[in-house]
mmCIF file of C-alpha atoms in Angstrom:
data_model
loop_
_atom_site.group_PDB
_atom_site.id
_atom_site.type_symbol
_atom_site.label_atom_id
_atom_site.label_comp_id
_atom_site.label_asym_id
_atom_site.label_seq_id
_atom_site.Cartn_x
_atom_site.Cartn_y
_atom_site.Cartn_z
ATOM 1 C CA UNK A 19 12.846 19.847 -3.707
ATOM 2 C CA UNK A 20 15.786 21.876 -4.923
ATOM 3 C CA UNK A 21 17.589 21.606 -8.233
ATOM 4 C CA UNK A 22 21.107 20.668 -9.254
ATOM 5 C CA UNK A 23 23.206 19.043 -6.574
ATOM 6 C CA UNK A 24 20.409 18.762 -3.966
ATOM 7 C CA UNK A 25 18.299 16.839 -6.498
ATOM 8 C CA UNK A 26 21.249 14.587 -7.283
ATOM 9 C CA UNK A 27 21.590 13.863 -3.567
ATOM 10 C CA UNK A 28 17.944 12.847 -3.355
ATOM 11 C CA UNK A 29 18.478 10.225 -6.038
ATOM 12 C CA UNK A 30 21.773 9.113 -4.554
ATOM 13 C CA UNK A 31 20.178 8.620 -1.136
ATOM 14 C CA UNK A 32 17.393 6.599 -2.761
ATOM 15 C CA UNK A 33 20.003 4.375 -4.423
ATOM 16 C CA UNK A 34 21.874 3.844 -1.165
ATOM 17 C CA UNK A 35 18.907 3.466 1.206
ATOM 18 C CA UNK A 36 18.765 0.219 3.160
ATOM 19 C CA UNK A 37 15.245 -1.063 2.544
ATOM 20 C CA UNK A 38 14.054 -4.658 2.723
ATOM 21 C CA UNK A 39 11.984 -4.249 -0.468
ATOM 22 C CA UNK A 40 14.667 -2.391 -2.408
ATOM 23 C CA UNK A 41 14.988 -3.162 -6.108
ATOM 24 C CA UNK A 42 18.571 -3.745 -7.332
ATOM 25 C CA UNK A 43 17.509 -2.438 -10.723
ATOM 26 C CA UNK A 44 16.045 0.771 -9.334
ATOM 27 C CA UNK A 45 19.081 1.334 -7.125
ATOM 28 C CA UNK A 46 21.297 1.386 -10.241
ATOM 29 C CA UNK A 47 18.899 3.493 -12.302
ATOM 30 C CA UNK A 48 18.544 6.056 -9.492
ATOM 31 C CA UNK A 49 22.306 6.246 -9.098
ATOM 32 C CA UNK A 50 22.744 6.765 -12.853
ATOM 33 C CA UNK A 51 20.141 9.539 -12.796
ATOM 34 C CA UNK A 52 21.970 11.220 -9.906
ATOM 35 C CA UNK A 53 25.196 11.224 -11.956
ATOM 36 C CA UNK A 54 23.685 12.601 -15.186
ATOM 37 C CA UNK A 55 23.375 16.353 -15.446
ATOM 38 C CA UNK A 56 21.106 16.003 -18.494
ATOM 39 C CA UNK A 57 18.796 13.626 -16.618
ATOM 40 C CA UNK A 58 18.604 15.921 -13.607
ATOM 41 C CA UNK A 59 17.705 18.879 -15.825
ATOM 42 C CA UNK A 60 14.965 16.789 -17.436
ATOM 43 C CA UNK A 61 13.593 15.857 -14.008
ATOM 44 C CA UNK A 62 13.474 19.561 -13.162
ATOM 45 C CA UNK A 63 10.788 19.899 -15.863
ATOM 46 C CA UNK A 64 8.494 18.094 -13.415
ATOM 47 C CA UNK A 65 6.827 20.138 -10.634
ATOM 48 C CA UNK A 66 9.024 20.130 -7.525
ATOM 49 C CA UNK A 67 6.756 17.935 -5.400
ATOM 50 C CA UNK A 68 6.694 15.291 -8.148
ATOM 51 C CA UNK A 69 10.425 14.950 -8.769
ATOM 52 C CA UNK A 70 11.017 12.191 -6.228
ATOM 53 C CA UNK A 71 12.631 8.939 -7.461
ATOM 54 C CA UNK A 72 9.589 6.786 -6.742
ATOM 55 C CA UNK A 73 7.406 8.906 -9.018
ATOM 56 C CA UNK A 74 9.929 9.310 -11.855
ATOM 57 C CA UNK A 75 10.776 5.602 -11.886
ATOM 58 C CA UNK A 76 7.078 4.684 -11.914
ATOM 59 C CA UNK A 77 6.403 7.112 -14.778
ATOM 60 C CA UNK A 78 9.218 5.584 -16.826
ATOM 61 C CA UNK A 79 7.927 2.080 -16.074
ATOM 62 C CA UNK A 80 4.431 3.117 -17.153
ATOM 63 C CA UNK A 81 5.785 4.286 -20.523
ATOM 64 C CA UNK A 82 7.519 0.925 -20.946
ATOM 65 C CA UNK A 83 4.381 -1.054 -20.034
ATOM 66 C CA UNK A 84 2.259 1.071 -22.386
ATOM 67 C CA UNK A 85 4.518 0.258 -25.348
ATOM 68 C CA UNK A 86 5.571 3.884 -25.694
ATOM 69 C CA UNK A 87 9.205 3.184 -24.715
ATOM 70 C CA UNK A 88 10.068 -0.165 -26.359
ATOM 71 C CA UNK A 89 13.827 0.127 -25.786
ATOM 72 C CA UNK A 90 13.258 0.618 -22.064
ATOM 73 C CA UNK A 91 10.765 -2.258 -21.998
ATOM 74 C CA UNK A 92 13.364 -4.503 -23.652
ATOM 75 C CA UNK A 93 16.034 -3.435 -21.150
ATOM 76 C CA UNK A 94 13.707 -4.177 -18.243
ATOM 77 C CA UNK A 95 12.812 -7.566 -19.753
ATOM 78 C CA UNK A 96 16.525 -8.344 -20.044
ATOM 79 C CA UNK A 97 16.866 -7.349 -16.401
ATOM 80 C CA UNK A 98 14.267 -9.968 -15.452
ATOM 81 C CA UNK A 99 16.179 -12.603 -17.424
ATOM 82 C CA UNK A 100 19.415 -11.779 -15.630
ATOM 83 C CA UNK A 101 17.609 -11.742 -12.278
ATOM 84 C CA UNK A 102 16.737 -15.402 -12.877
ATOM 85 C CA UNK A 103 20.242 -16.265 -14.056
ATOM 86 C CA UNK A 104 22.294 -14.692 -11.280
ATOM 87 C CA UNK A 105 21.906 -15.409 -7.582
ATOM 88 C CA UNK A 106 24.775 -13.183 -6.461
ATOM 89 C CA UNK A 107 23.689 -9.564 -6.109
ATOM 90 C CA UNK A 108 26.967 -8.125 -7.462
ATOM 91 C CA UNK A 109 26.951 -10.312 -10.549
ATOM 92 C CA UNK A 110 23.261 -9.574 -10.987
ATOM 93 C CA UNK A 111 23.873 -5.813 -10.964
ATOM 94 C CA UNK A 112 26.940 -5.925 -13.194
ATOM 95 C CA UNK A 113 25.207 -8.107 -15.779
ATOM 96 C CA UNK A 114 22.244 -5.917 -16.616
ATOM 97 C CA UNK A 115 21.905 -2.732 -14.585
ATOM 98 C CA UNK A 116 24.114 -0.435 -16.612
ATOM 99 C CA UNK A 117 22.188 -1.152 -19.815
ATOM 100 C CA UNK A 118 18.825 -0.653 -18.115
ATOM 101 C CA UNK A 119 20.036 2.572 -16.499
ATOM 102 C CA UNK A 120 21.195 3.871 -19.869
ATOM 103 C CA UNK A 121 17.837 3.042 -21.441
ATOM 104 C CA UNK A 122 16.022 4.804 -18.597
ATOM 105 C CA UNK A 123 18.074 7.967 -19.054
ATOM 106 C CA UNK A 124 17.573 7.889 -22.820
ATOM 107 C CA UNK A 125 13.809 7.500 -22.381
ATOM 108 C CA UNK A 126 13.710 10.332 -19.871
ATOM 109 C CA UNK A 127 15.571 12.667 -22.221
ATOM 110 C CA UNK A 128 13.488 11.764 -25.284
ATOM 111 C CA UNK A 129 10.141 11.726 -23.475
ATOM 112 C CA UNK A 130 10.545 14.384 -20.809
ATOM 113 C CA UNK A 131 7.120 15.878 -21.487
ATOM 114 C CA UNK A 132 5.437 12.462 -21.254
ATOM 115 C CA UNK A 133 7.180 11.703 -17.947
ATOM 116 C CA UNK A 134 6.138 15.089 -16.578
ATOM 117 C CA UNK A 135 2.539 14.564 -17.705
ATOM 118 C CA UNK A 136 2.315 11.209 -15.927
ATOM 119 C CA UNK A 137 3.942 12.604 -12.782
ATOM 120 C CA UNK A 138 1.428 15.454 -12.619
ATOM 121 C CA UNK A 139 -1.633 13.254 -13.240
ATOM 122 C CA UNK A 140 -0.794 10.224 -11.159
ATOM 123 C CA UNK A 141 -0.162 9.336 -7.518
ATOM 124 C CA UNK A 142 2.260 6.570 -6.641
ATOM 125 C CA UNK A 143 0.390 3.557 -5.273
ATOM 126 C CA UNK A 144 1.543 0.590 -3.217
ATOM 127 C CA UNK A 145 -1.377 -1.835 -3.172
ATOM 128 C CA UNK A 146 0.029 -4.933 -1.507
ATOM 129 C CA UNK A 147 -1.612 -8.219 -0.562
ATOM 130 C CA UNK A 148 0.227 -8.554 2.752
ATOM 131 C CA UNK A 149 -2.306 -6.285 4.424
ATOM 132 C CA UNK A 150 -4.903 -9.061 4.360
ATOM 133 C CA UNK A 151 -2.933 -11.020 6.953
ATOM 134 C CA UNK A 152 -3.354 -8.148 9.417
ATOM 135 C CA UNK A 153 -6.899 -7.162 8.516
ATOM 136 C CA UNK A 154 -8.523 -10.608 8.527
ATOM 137 C CA UNK A 155 -8.102 -11.431 12.247
ATOM 138 C CA UNK A 156 -8.656 -7.806 13.306
ATOM 139 C CA UNK A 157 -11.971 -7.500 11.429
ATOM 140 C CA UNK A 158 -13.035 -10.855 12.831
ATOM 141 C CA UNK A 159 -12.214 -9.651 16.336
ATOM 142 C CA UNK A 160 -14.226 -6.459 15.807
ATOM 143 C CA UNK A 161 -17.274 -8.471 14.714
ATOM 144 C CA UNK A 162 -16.913 -10.834 17.675
ATOM 145 C CA UNK A 163 -16.812 -8.003 20.188
ATOM 146 C CA UNK A 164 -19.798 -6.268 18.606
ATOM 147 C CA UNK A 165 -21.756 -9.528 18.305
ATOM 148 C CA UNK A 166 -22.144 -8.926 14.566
ATOM 149 C CA UNK A 167 -23.230 -11.663 12.151
ATOM 150 C CA UNK A 168 -22.432 -9.517 9.089
ATOM 151 C CA UNK A 169 -20.038 -6.669 8.346
ATOM 152 C CA UNK A 170 -19.663 -3.868 5.828
ATOM 153 C CA UNK A 171 -16.081 -2.945 5.014
ATOM 154 C CA UNK A 172 -15.040 0.685 4.535
ATOM 155 C CA UNK A 173 -11.387 1.153 3.568
ATOM 156 C CA UNK A 174 -9.872 4.629 3.945
ATOM 157 C CA UNK A 175 -7.085 5.567 1.556
ATOM 158 C CA UNK A 176 -8.177 2.531 -0.416
ATOM 159 C CA UNK A 177 -6.484 3.286 -3.744
ATOM 160 C CA UNK A 178 -8.015 0.438 -5.771
ATOM 161 C CA UNK A 179 -9.920 -1.059 -2.847
ATOM 162 C CA UNK A 180 -7.947 -4.306 -2.829
ATOM 163 C CA UNK A 181 -8.154 -4.537 0.980
ATOM 164 C CA UNK A 182 -11.916 -4.857 0.627
ATOM 165 C CA UNK A 183 -11.526 -8.420 -0.634
ATOM 166 C CA UNK A 184 -9.948 -9.626 2.601
ATOM 167 C CA UNK A 185 -12.620 -12.305 3.051
ATOM 168 C CA UNK A 186 -12.080 -13.621 -0.488
ATOM 169 C CA UNK A 187 -8.376 -14.495 -0.194
ATOM 170 C CA UNK A 188 -6.476 -17.346 1.420
ATOM 171 C CA UNK A 189 -4.023 -16.560 4.222
ATOM 172 C CA UNK A 190 -1.425 -19.007 5.485
ATOM 173 C CA UNK A 191 0.386 -18.086 8.678
ATOM 174 C CA UNK A 192 3.620 -20.069 8.413
ATOM 175 C CA UNK A 193 3.582 -21.198 12.025
ATOM 176 C CA UNK A 194 -0.103 -20.678 12.757
ATOM 177 C CA UNK A 195 -3.570 -21.234 11.293
ATOM 178 C CA UNK A 196 -4.731 -20.901 7.702
ATOM 179 C CA UNK A 197 -7.671 -18.543 7.233
ATOM 180 C CA UNK A 198 -9.928 -17.417 4.413
ATOM 181 C CA UNK A 199 -10.545 -19.173 1.118
ATOM 182 C CA UNK A 200 -7.976 -21.872 0.269
ATOM 183 C CA UNK A 201 -9.245 -21.981 -3.330
ATOM 184 C CA UNK A 202 -8.883 -18.241 -3.940
ATOM 185 C CA UNK A 203 -6.551 -17.110 -6.755
ATOM 186 C CA UNK A 204 -5.007 -14.765 -4.186
ATOM 187 C CA UNK A 205 -2.942 -16.532 -1.545
ATOM 188 C CA UNK A 206 -1.052 -14.595 1.120
ATOM 189 C CA UNK A 207 1.691 -15.829 3.425
ATOM 190 C CA UNK A 208 2.610 -14.303 6.773
ATOM 191 C CA UNK A 209 4.600 -15.308 9.820
ATOM 192 C CA UNK A 210 3.656 -15.263 13.491
ATOM 193 C CA UNK A 211 6.096 -13.569 15.882
ATOM 194 C CA UNK A 212 6.591 -13.823 19.630
ATOM 195 C CA UNK A 213 4.555 -17.050 19.807
ATOM 196 C CA UNK A 214 1.332 -14.998 19.646
ATOM 197 C CA UNK A 215 -0.841 -16.686 16.965
ATOM 198 C CA UNK A 216 -3.986 -15.110 15.569
ATOM 199 C CA UNK A 217 -7.346 -16.679 16.490
ATOM 200 C CA UNK A 218 -8.664 -19.236 14.007
ATOM 201 C CA UNK A 219 -12.045 -17.579 13.418
ATOM 202 C CA UNK A 220 -13.745 -16.725 10.125
ATOM 203 C CA UNK A 221 -14.894 -13.274 9.053
ATOM 204 C CA UNK A 222 -18.689 -13.029 9.046
ATOM 205 C CA UNK A 223 -20.569 -12.386 5.833
ATOM 206 C CA UNK A 224 -19.443 -9.194 4.072
ATOM 207 C CA UNK A 225 -22.507 -7.334 2.787
ATOM 208 C CA UNK A 226 -20.908 -4.050 1.646
ATOM 209 C CA UNK A 227 -17.513 -2.966 0.307
ATOM 210 C CA UNK A 228 -16.813 0.776 0.169
ATOM 211 C CA UNK A 229 -13.492 2.458 -0.558
ATOM 212 C CA UNK A 230 -12.720 6.121 0.174
ATOM 213 C CA UNK A 231 -9.766 7.895 -1.447
ATOM 214 C CA UNK A 232 -8.919 11.318 -2.813
ATOM 215 C CA UNK A 233 -8.134 9.644 -6.133
ATOM 216 C CA UNK A 234 -9.421 6.041 -6.168
ATOM 217 C CA UNK A 235 -8.212 3.603 -8.817
ATOM 218 C CA UNK A 236 -10.657 1.597 -10.916
ATOM 219 C CA UNK A 237 -8.972 -1.741 -11.680
ATOM 220 C CA UNK A 238 -11.449 -2.388 -14.501
ATOM 221 C CA UNK A 239 -9.858 0.527 -16.390
ATOM 222 C CA UNK A 240 -6.829 -0.696 -18.374
ATOM 223 C CA UNK A 241 -4.788 2.504 -17.949
ATOM 224 C CA UNK A 242 -5.383 2.591 -14.197
ATOM 225 C CA UNK A 243 -4.518 -1.083 -13.790
ATOM 226 C CA UNK A 244 -1.320 -0.551 -15.763
ATOM 227 C CA UNK A 245 -0.366 2.340 -13.495
ATOM 228 C CA UNK A 246 -0.649 0.128 -10.424
ATOM 229 C CA UNK A 247 1.762 -2.323 -12.063
ATOM 230 C CA UNK A 248 4.060 0.564 -12.996
ATOM 231 C CA UNK A 249 4.362 1.518 -9.334
ATOM 232 C CA UNK A 250 6.184 -1.774 -8.682
ATOM 233 C CA UNK A 251 9.776 -2.310 -9.858
ATOM 234 C CA UNK A 252 9.996 -4.475 -12.983
ATOM 235 C CA UNK A 253 12.577 -6.786 -11.389
ATOM 236 C CA UNK A 254 10.163 -7.941 -8.657
ATOM 237 C CA UNK A 255 7.942 -10.362 -10.611
ATOM 238 C CA UNK A 256 6.476 -12.014 -7.506
ATOM 239 C CA UNK A 257 5.038 -8.725 -6.271
ATOM 240 C CA UNK A 258 3.683 -7.948 -9.737
ATOM 241 C CA UNK A 259 2.084 -11.412 -9.970
ATOM 242 C CA UNK A 260 0.406 -10.919 -6.582
ATOM 243 C CA UNK A 261 -0.905 -7.524 -7.651
ATOM 244 C CA UNK A 262 -2.257 -8.955 -10.919
ATOM 245 C CA UNK A 263 -4.090 -11.678 -8.997
ATOM 246 C CA UNK A 264 -5.515 -9.072 -6.598
ATOM 247 C CA UNK A 265 -6.741 -6.859 -9.424
ATOM 248 C CA UNK A 266 -8.314 -9.806 -11.243
ATOM 249 C CA UNK A 267 -10.167 -10.800 -8.085
ATOM 250 C CA UNK A 268 -11.315 -7.230 -7.432
ATOM 251 C CA UNK A 269 -12.567 -6.853 -11.006
ATOM 252 C CA UNK A 270 -14.976 -9.784 -10.545
ATOM 253 C CA UNK A 271 -16.931 -7.753 -7.976
ATOM 254 C CA UNK A 272 -15.748 -4.125 -8.035
ATOM 255 C CA UNK A 273 -16.288 -2.244 -4.768
ATOM 256 C CA UNK A 274 -18.044 1.085 -4.464
ATOM 257 C CA UNK A 275 -15.325 3.759 -4.610
ATOM 258 C CA UNK A 276 -15.996 7.225 -3.190
ATOM 259 C CA UNK A 277 -13.704 10.076 -4.197
ATOM 260 C CA UNK A 278 -12.971 12.859 -1.748
ATOM 261 C CA UNK A 279 -11.941 13.792 1.776
ATOM 262 C CA UNK A 280 -12.089 10.756 4.074
ATOM 263 C CA UNK A 281 -13.440 12.591 7.117
ATOM 264 C CA UNK A 282 -16.186 14.303 5.141
ATOM 265 C CA UNK A 283 -17.246 11.114 3.345
ATOM 266 C CA UNK A 284 -17.328 8.865 6.411
ATOM 267 C CA UNK A 285 -21.049 9.401 7.220
ATOM 268 C CA UNK A 286 -22.014 8.622 3.612
ATOM 269 C CA UNK A 287 -19.787 5.539 3.534
ATOM 270 C CA UNK A 288 -21.191 4.202 6.796
ATOM 271 C CA UNK A 289 -24.747 4.844 5.588
ATOM 272 C CA UNK A 290 -24.032 2.489 2.667
ATOM 273 C CA UNK A 291 -23.770 -0.427 5.111
ATOM 274 C CA UNK A 292 -27.123 -2.160 5.824
ATOM 275 C CA UNK A 293 -28.522 -1.551 9.295
ATOM 276 C CA UNK A 294 -28.168 -5.220 10.278
ATOM 277 C CA UNK A 295 -24.406 -5.236 9.617
ATOM 278 C CA UNK A 296 -21.461 -3.763 11.506
ATOM 279 C CA UNK A 297 -19.586 -1.050 9.571
ATOM 280 C CA UNK A 298 -15.854 -1.749 9.947
ATOM 281 C CA UNK A 299 -13.681 1.200 8.940
ATOM 282 C CA UNK A 300 -10.110 0.187 8.122
ATOM 283 C CA UNK A 301 -6.958 2.276 7.802
ATOM 284 C CA UNK A 302 -3.705 0.569 6.840
ATOM 285 C CA UNK A 303 -0.781 2.991 6.820
ATOM 286 C CA UNK A 304 -3.172 5.655 5.516
ATOM 287 C CA UNK A 305 -3.267 8.068 8.465
ATOM 288 C CA UNK A 306 0.454 8.757 8.194
ATOM 289 C CA UNK A 307 -0.383 10.765 5.063
ATOM 290 C CA UNK A 308 -2.670 13.007 7.147
ATOM 291 C CA UNK A 309 -1.600 15.849 9.393
ATOM 292 C CA UNK A 310 -2.155 15.306 13.160
ATOM 293 C CA UNK A 311 -5.047 17.769 12.981
ATOM 294 C CA UNK A 312 -6.664 15.856 10.106
ATOM 295 C CA UNK A 313 -6.246 12.578 12.007
ATOM 296 C CA UNK A 314 -8.111 14.041 14.961
ATOM 297 C CA UNK A 315 -10.830 15.374 12.645
ATOM 298 C CA UNK A 316 -11.131 11.913 11.092
ATOM 299 C CA UNK A 317 -11.583 10.352 14.532
ATOM 300 C CA UNK A 318 -14.172 12.973 15.476
ATOM 301 C CA UNK A 319 -16.222 12.321 12.342
ATOM 302 C CA UNK A 320 -15.949 8.593 12.999
ATOM 303 C CA UNK A 321 -17.387 9.039 16.490
ATOM 304 C CA UNK A 322 -20.169 11.283 15.163
ATOM 305 C CA UNK A 323 -21.045 8.833 12.394
ATOM 306 C CA UNK A 324 -21.524 6.126 15.019
ATOM 307 C CA UNK A 325 -24.472 7.960 16.531
ATOM 308 C CA UNK A 326 -27.294 5.439 16.750
ATOM 309 C CA UNK A 327 -25.372 2.348 15.618
ATOM 310 C CA UNK A 328 -22.233 0.364 16.377
ATOM 311 C CA UNK A 329 -19.196 1.158 14.225
ATOM 312 C CA UNK A 330 -15.735 -0.428 14.416
ATOM 313 C CA UNK A 331 -12.379 1.017 13.454
ATOM 314 C CA UNK A 332 -9.491 -1.324 12.642
ATOM 315 C CA UNK A 333 -6.096 0.296 12.096
ATOM 316 C CA UNK A 334 -2.573 -0.751 11.205
ATOM 317 C CA UNK A 335 -0.433 2.336 11.590
ATOM 318 C CA UNK A 336 3.005 3.329 12.809
ATOM 319 C CA UNK A 337 3.478 3.698 16.545
ATOM 320 C CA UNK A 338 1.646 6.810 17.738
ATOM 321 C CA UNK A 339 0.033 7.606 14.381
ATOM 322 C CA UNK A 340 -3.546 6.424 15.087
ATOM 323 C CA UNK A 341 -5.262 8.713 17.634
ATOM 324 C CA UNK A 342 -6.324 7.020 20.912
ATOM 325 C CA UNK A 343 -4.764 3.651 19.987
ATOM 326 C CA UNK A 344 -2.341 2.706 22.819
ATOM 327 C CA UNK A 345 1.342 2.557 21.895
ATOM 328 C CA UNK A 346 2.223 -0.099 24.511
ATOM 329 C CA UNK A 347 5.239 1.977 25.480
ATOM 330 C CA UNK A 348 6.770 1.465 22.028
ATOM 331 C CA UNK A 349 8.755 4.283 20.483
ATOM 332 C CA UNK A 350 7.660 6.049 17.278
ATOM 333 C CA UNK A 351 9.656 5.064 14.198
ATOM 334 C CA UNK A 352 10.575 1.832 15.962
ATOM 335 C CA UNK A 353 10.284 -0.252 12.800
ATOM 336 C CA UNK A 354 6.923 -1.849 13.486
ATOM 337 C CA UNK A 355 3.260 -0.861 13.530
ATOM 338 C CA UNK A 356 0.396 -1.212 15.979
ATOM 339 C CA UNK A 357 -2.808 -3.049 15.054
ATOM 340 C CA UNK A 358 -5.612 -1.150 16.752
ATOM 341 C CA UNK A 359 -9.298 -1.741 17.382
ATOM 342 C CA UNK A 360 -11.926 0.730 18.589
ATOM 343 C CA UNK A 361 -15.692 0.301 18.853
ATOM 344 C CA UNK A 362 -18.027 3.295 18.814
ATOM 345 C CA UNK A 363 -21.753 3.812 19.255
ATOM 346 C CA UNK A 364 -23.947 1.158 20.847
ATOM 347 C CA UNK A 365 -21.011 -1.252 21.263
ATOM 348 C CA UNK A 366 -18.499 1.355 22.430
ATOM 349 C CA UNK A 367 -15.354 -0.021 24.067
ATOM 350 C CA UNK A 368 -12.006 1.604 24.876
ATOM 351 C CA UNK A 369 -9.551 1.661 22.013
ATOM 352 C CA UNK A 370 -7.107 -1.214 22.273
ATOM 353 C CA UNK A 371 -3.846 -2.335 20.687
ATOM 354 C CA UNK A 372 -4.592 -5.898 19.612
ATOM 355 C CA UNK A 373 -1.323 -6.665 17.839
ATOM 356 C CA UNK A 374 2.000 -5.589 16.453
ATOM 357 C CA UNK A 375 3.138 -6.128 12.859
ATOM 358 C CA UNK A 376 6.292 -5.742 10.810
ATOM 359 C CA UNK A 377 7.086 -5.437 7.097
ATOM 360 C CA UNK A 378 3.638 -4.099 6.202
ATOM 361 C CA UNK A 379 1.856 -7.099 7.670
ATOM 362 C CA UNK A 380 4.038 -10.003 6.599
ATOM 363 C CA UNK A 381 4.966 -10.633 10.253
ATOM 364 C CA UNK A 382 2.610 -10.119 13.166
ATOM 365 C CA UNK A 383 2.104 -10.853 16.843
ATOM 366 C CA UNK A 384 -1.439 -11.066 18.227
ATOM 367 C CA UNK A 385 -1.918 -9.372 21.585
ATOM 368 C CA UNK A 386 -5.668 -9.501 22.227
ATOM 369 C CA UNK A 387 -6.798 -11.840 24.972
ATOM 370 C CA UNK A 388 -8.271 -15.133 23.794
ATOM 371 C CA UNK A 389 -12.075 -15.237 23.846
#
């Protein structure tokens, strides 16, 4: 990423991007950063690949949450108060954003070294509960096809492994069935599209939970848990509350987290699943971070690891991202993702697209034939 004007343009584009999950607060802060020469020079103290707005904003938020930037924390708290008071977006922005943007710039200038240190050490995370609504019916379908009475879950690119608790949450499909645990502290809502409801079947017993990531996050560690919160904008309290509930649930029974290359660790991860259970490998928007060559290597290791036993792969990836999963004639970058299912080993079946989903799993259409 270049310096000077090109860097300013990066922040300006971030502020102007049309995203459904955009934060009004972060739009204004990013715009203010793009207009401040001092702020841009401070950002240039960060290695080039870590200068992106998402990382810098998360690093500033982490300092606020840690109590190291009290003025910024107060400005963000005031932003939350105004968010509750104003329904109109323009009034909302005018009321608080300028003050919060000024506090962010001041913190960046005073604590440039601290921001740079966080940016170098950390990776931006986006652990979201909406993925459960996609994973639950897909894992259930994998077990049904394999005739499995128990499953072991292996999540690739797991971050904190929150997906591994899919059987321990409650999921309400607004115009479809309710699945999972209705008494769980984590409740997820999703919507059915195209009149294609998910099947009302329960996940079998989960006997193993294994996460694989280059840099997994331990939610029982206070600093790591704080960083996950810092990766969410402070003016989106509902998302933060969902994440807190997810982390609390995960901390009651922490999964096994393996650190390293996903393809190389697959055999070890699968071996952690008891022989009487079906290993279900899940990827949710994880393969897009891999090169096409690495994706193919991942698939090859998955097929090799299935030698002598049945192994399932459940994916939710952009159109054309997951190798061998049919695209249904959909165009890449079409705004939705394909839910895929493949069975290897003793229960091998052709890879199939069993659904489409939008907005990272908050809307989905089930395509698999009814059993």
